[in-house]
mmCIF file of C-alpha atoms in Angstrom:
data_model
loop_
_atom_site.group_PDB
_atom_site.id
_atom_site.type_symbol
_atom_site.label_atom_id
_atom_site.label_comp_id
_atom_site.label_asym_id
_atom_site.label_seq_id
_atom_site.Cartn_x
_atom_site.Cartn_y
_atom_site.Cartn_z
ATOM 1 C CA GLU A 560 0.203 0.160 -0.033
ATOM 2 C CA ASN A 561 2.691 2.072 0.653
ATOM 3 C CA PHE A 562 4.786 1.503 -2.674
ATOM 4 C CA VAL A 563 1.082 2.555 -4.564
ATOM 5 C CA LYS A 564 1.029 5.708 -2.788
ATOM 6 C CA GLU A 565 4.633 6.903 -3.281
ATOM 7 C CA ASN A 566 4.285 5.865 -6.699
ATOM 8 C CA ILE A 567 1.461 8.475 -7.070
ATOM 9 C CA GLN A 568 1.701 12.080 -7.872
ATOM 10 C CA CYS A 569 -0.554 15.045 -8.009
ATOM 11 C CA ILE A 570 -0.351 17.889 -10.628
ATOM 12 C CA ASP A 571 -1.745 20.986 -10.122
ATOM 13 C CA GLY A 572 -4.454 19.700 -7.740
ATOM 14 C CA SER A 573 -6.125 17.942 -10.508
ATOM 15 C CA LYS A 574 -4.302 15.348 -12.113
ATOM 16 C CA PHE A 575 -3.039 12.631 -10.805
ATOM 17 C CA MET A 576 0.346 10.887 -12.565
ATOM 18 C CA CYS A 577 1.317 6.916 -12.345
ATOM 19 C CA LYS A 578 4.946 7.520 -11.688
ATOM 20 C CA LEU A 579 5.691 4.130 -13.256
ATOM 21 C CA CYS A 580 4.599 4.991 -16.411
ATOM 22 C CA THR A 581 3.756 8.026 -15.861
ATOM 23 C CA LYS A 582 0.041 7.957 -17.162
ATOM 24 C CA LEU A 583 -2.621 10.535 -15.695
ATOM 25 C CA PHE A 584 -5.510 10.262 -13.888
ATOM 26 C CA LYS A 585 -8.496 12.528 -13.046
ATOM 27 C CA GLY A 586 -8.816 10.912 -9.760
ATOM 28 C CA GLU A 587 -6.362 9.401 -6.908
ATOM 29 C CA ASP A 588 -8.470 6.316 -7.383
ATOM 30 C CA TYR A 589 -8.260 5.903 -10.602
ATOM 31 C CA THR A 590 -4.305 5.380 -10.072
ATOM 32 C CA ARG A 591 -4.028 3.623 -7.471
ATOM 33 C CA LYS A 592 -6.650 0.768 -9.696
ATOM 34 C CA HIS A 593 -3.981 1.491 -12.490
ATOM 35 C CA ILE A 594 -0.678 0.316 -10.647
ATOM 36 C CA LEU A 595 -2.575 -2.345 -8.759
ATOM 37 C CA ASN A 596 -3.795 -3.289 -12.462
ATOM 38 C CA LYS A 597 -1.495 -2.793 -15.122
ATOM 39 C CA HIS A 598 2.343 -2.694 -12.622
ATOM 40 C CA GLY A 599 1.214 -6.350 -10.799
ATOM 41 C CA GLU A 600 4.349 -7.608 -11.292
ATOM 42 C CA VAL A 601 6.140 -4.656 -9.851
ATOM 43 C CA ILE A 602 4.121 -4.762 -7.156
ATOM 44 C CA GLU A 603 4.757 -8.880 -6.399
ATOM 45 C CA GLN A 604 8.531 -8.004 -6.404
ATOM 46 C CA VAL A 605 8.149 -5.240 -4.128
ATOM 47 C CA LYS A 606 5.914 -8.111 -1.747
ATOM 48 C CA CYS A 607 9.207 -10.596 -1.956
ATOM 49 C CA LYS A 608 11.539 -7.942 -1.213
ATOM 50 C CA THR A 609 10.009 -7.156 1.789
ATOM 51 C CA ILE A 610 8.696 -10.967 3.132
ATOM 52 C CA GLU A 611 13.087 -11.704 2.400
ATOM 53 C CA LYS A 612 13.738 -9.279 3.898
ATOM 54 C CA ARG A 613 11.644 -9.907 7.246
ATOM 55 C CA TYR A 614 12.564 -13.868 7.561
ATOM 56 C CA LYS A 615 15.630 -12.427 7.166
ATOM 57 C CA GLU A 616 15.660 -10.329 10.669
ATOM 58 C CA ASN A 617 13.335 -13.728 12.331
ATOM 59 C CA PHE A 618 15.766 -15.284 11.741
ATOM 60 C CA LEU A 619 19.102 -13.808 12.301
ATOM 61 C CA SER A 620 17.190 -12.224 15.053
ATOM 62 C CA ASP A 621 16.531 -15.767 16.077
ATOM 63 C CA GLU A 622 17.923 -17.215 20.000
ATOM 64 C CA THR A 623 18.643 -20.535 18.106
ATOM 65 C CA PHE A 624 20.358 -19.608 15.753
ATOM 66 C CA LYS A 625 22.897 -17.086 17.341
ATOM 67 C CA GLU A 626 23.662 -20.194 19.635
ATOM 68 C CA HIS A 627 24.091 -22.700 16.419
ATOM 69 C CA GLU A 628 26.681 -19.453 15.421
ATOM 70 C CA LYS A 629 28.434 -19.644 18.741
ATOM 71 C CA GLU A 630 28.878 -23.545 18.695
ATOM 72 C CA TYR A 631 30.447 -22.994 14.644
ATOM 73 C CA LYS A 632 32.713 -20.409 15.552
ATOM 74 C CA GLU A 633 34.295 -22.748 18.409
ATOM 75 C CA LEU A 634 34.162 -25.861 15.955
ATOM 76 C CA MET A 635 35.995 -23.941 12.902
ATOM 77 C CA ALA A 636 37.955 -22.349 16.206
ATOM 78 C CA MET A 637 38.982 -26.399 17.298
ATOM 79 C CA ARG A 638 39.681 -27.651 13.252
ATOM 80 C CA THR A 639 42.068 -24.674 12.517
ATOM 81 C CA LEU A 640 44.204 -25.824 15.958
ATOM 82 C CA ALA A 641 43.979 -29.237 14.525
ATOM 83 C CA ALA A 642 45.289 -28.960 11.367
ATOM 84 C CA ALA A 643 47.957 -26.341 12.174
ATOM 85 C CA PRO A 644 50.229 -28.464 13.762
ATOM 86 C CA THR A 645 52.552 -26.622 16.685
ATOM 87 C CA LEU A 646 56.644 -27.467 15.200
ATOM 88 C CA VAL A 647 58.740 -27.958 18.284
ATOM 89 C CA SER A 648 62.742 -28.334 18.119
ATOM 90 C CA ASP A 649 63.599 -31.936 18.536
ATOM 91 C CA GLY A 650 67.465 -30.913 20.336
ATOM 92 C CA ARG A 651 69.311 -31.556 17.139
ATOM 93 C CA GLY A 652 68.676 -28.591 14.957
ATOM 94 C CA ASN A 653 65.351 -30.093 13.469
ATOM 95 C CA PHE A 654 61.864 -29.246 13.888
ATOM 96 C CA VAL A 655 58.963 -31.740 14.337
ATOM 97 C CA PRO A 656 55.245 -31.694 14.815
ATOM 98 C CA LEU A 657 54.243 -31.304 18.208
ATOM 99 C CA GLN A 658 51.054 -34.292 19.237
ATOM 100 C CA GLN A 659 48.105 -32.422 19.727
ATOM 101 C CA GLN A 660 44.805 -33.971 20.759
ATOM 102 C CA VAL A 661 41.893 -33.896 18.566
ATOM 103 C CA ALA A 662 38.524 -31.506 19.448
ATOM 104 C CA VAL A 663 36.116 -33.807 20.143
ATOM 105 C CA LYS A 664 32.806 -31.608 19.022
ATOM 106 C CA PRO A 665 30.862 -30.799 21.824
ATOM 107 C CA GLN A 666 27.344 -33.083 22.036
ATOM 108 C CA ARG A 667 24.009 -30.740 21.700
ATOM 109 C CA LYS A 668 21.024 -30.879 23.436
ATOM 110 C CA TYR A 669 18.211 -32.391 21.727
ATOM 111 C CA THR A 670 14.690 -32.526 21.647
ATOM 112 C CA ASP A 671 12.636 -35.389 20.333
ATOM 113 C CA LEU A 672 9.685 -33.257 18.889
ATOM 114 C CA ASP A 673 8.448 -36.464 17.651
ATOM 115 C CA ARG A 674 8.518 -38.972 20.187
ATOM 116 C CA PRO A 675 5.204 -39.685 21.859
ATOM 117 C CA LYS A 676 4.430 -37.776 25.294
ATOM 118 C CA GLN A 677 5.043 -40.141 28.095
ATOM 119 C CA GLU A 678 2.205 -39.875 30.844
ATOM 120 C CA THR A 679 2.576 -38.846 33.863
#
C-alpha cells in the first residue's frame, strides 16, 4: 500500500500521475487501481523483497541461530588449531610436529519433537 502511495504524484491538484509509466488520471483512486491492475509484477517484486527482508530479520534475531553460530565458530576454531601442527625443536636442529589432542565436537542438546508424550 505504501508503494502504491509513493508512486502517485498529484499535478495541479486536479490530475494524478502514475510514476511507473507517467500516465495521467482524473482521480487518485483511478491511479491506484491502474497501478494495481497494470503494474502487478512490480508490486509482487516489492512484496517478495519485503517478505524476504522480514524472514531474514526474524532468522537473525532468533536465539537458537545465535547458539548455532557460536557452536560453529567454536568448532571452526578447533579445526583450525588441529589443522595447523605446532613445530618444536628435537634438540638436534630439526623441527618436528607436536602431538596434539584431536578436538571433539561438543554434543548439542536435543529434544525429539516427534516422540510420543509420556504419561506421568
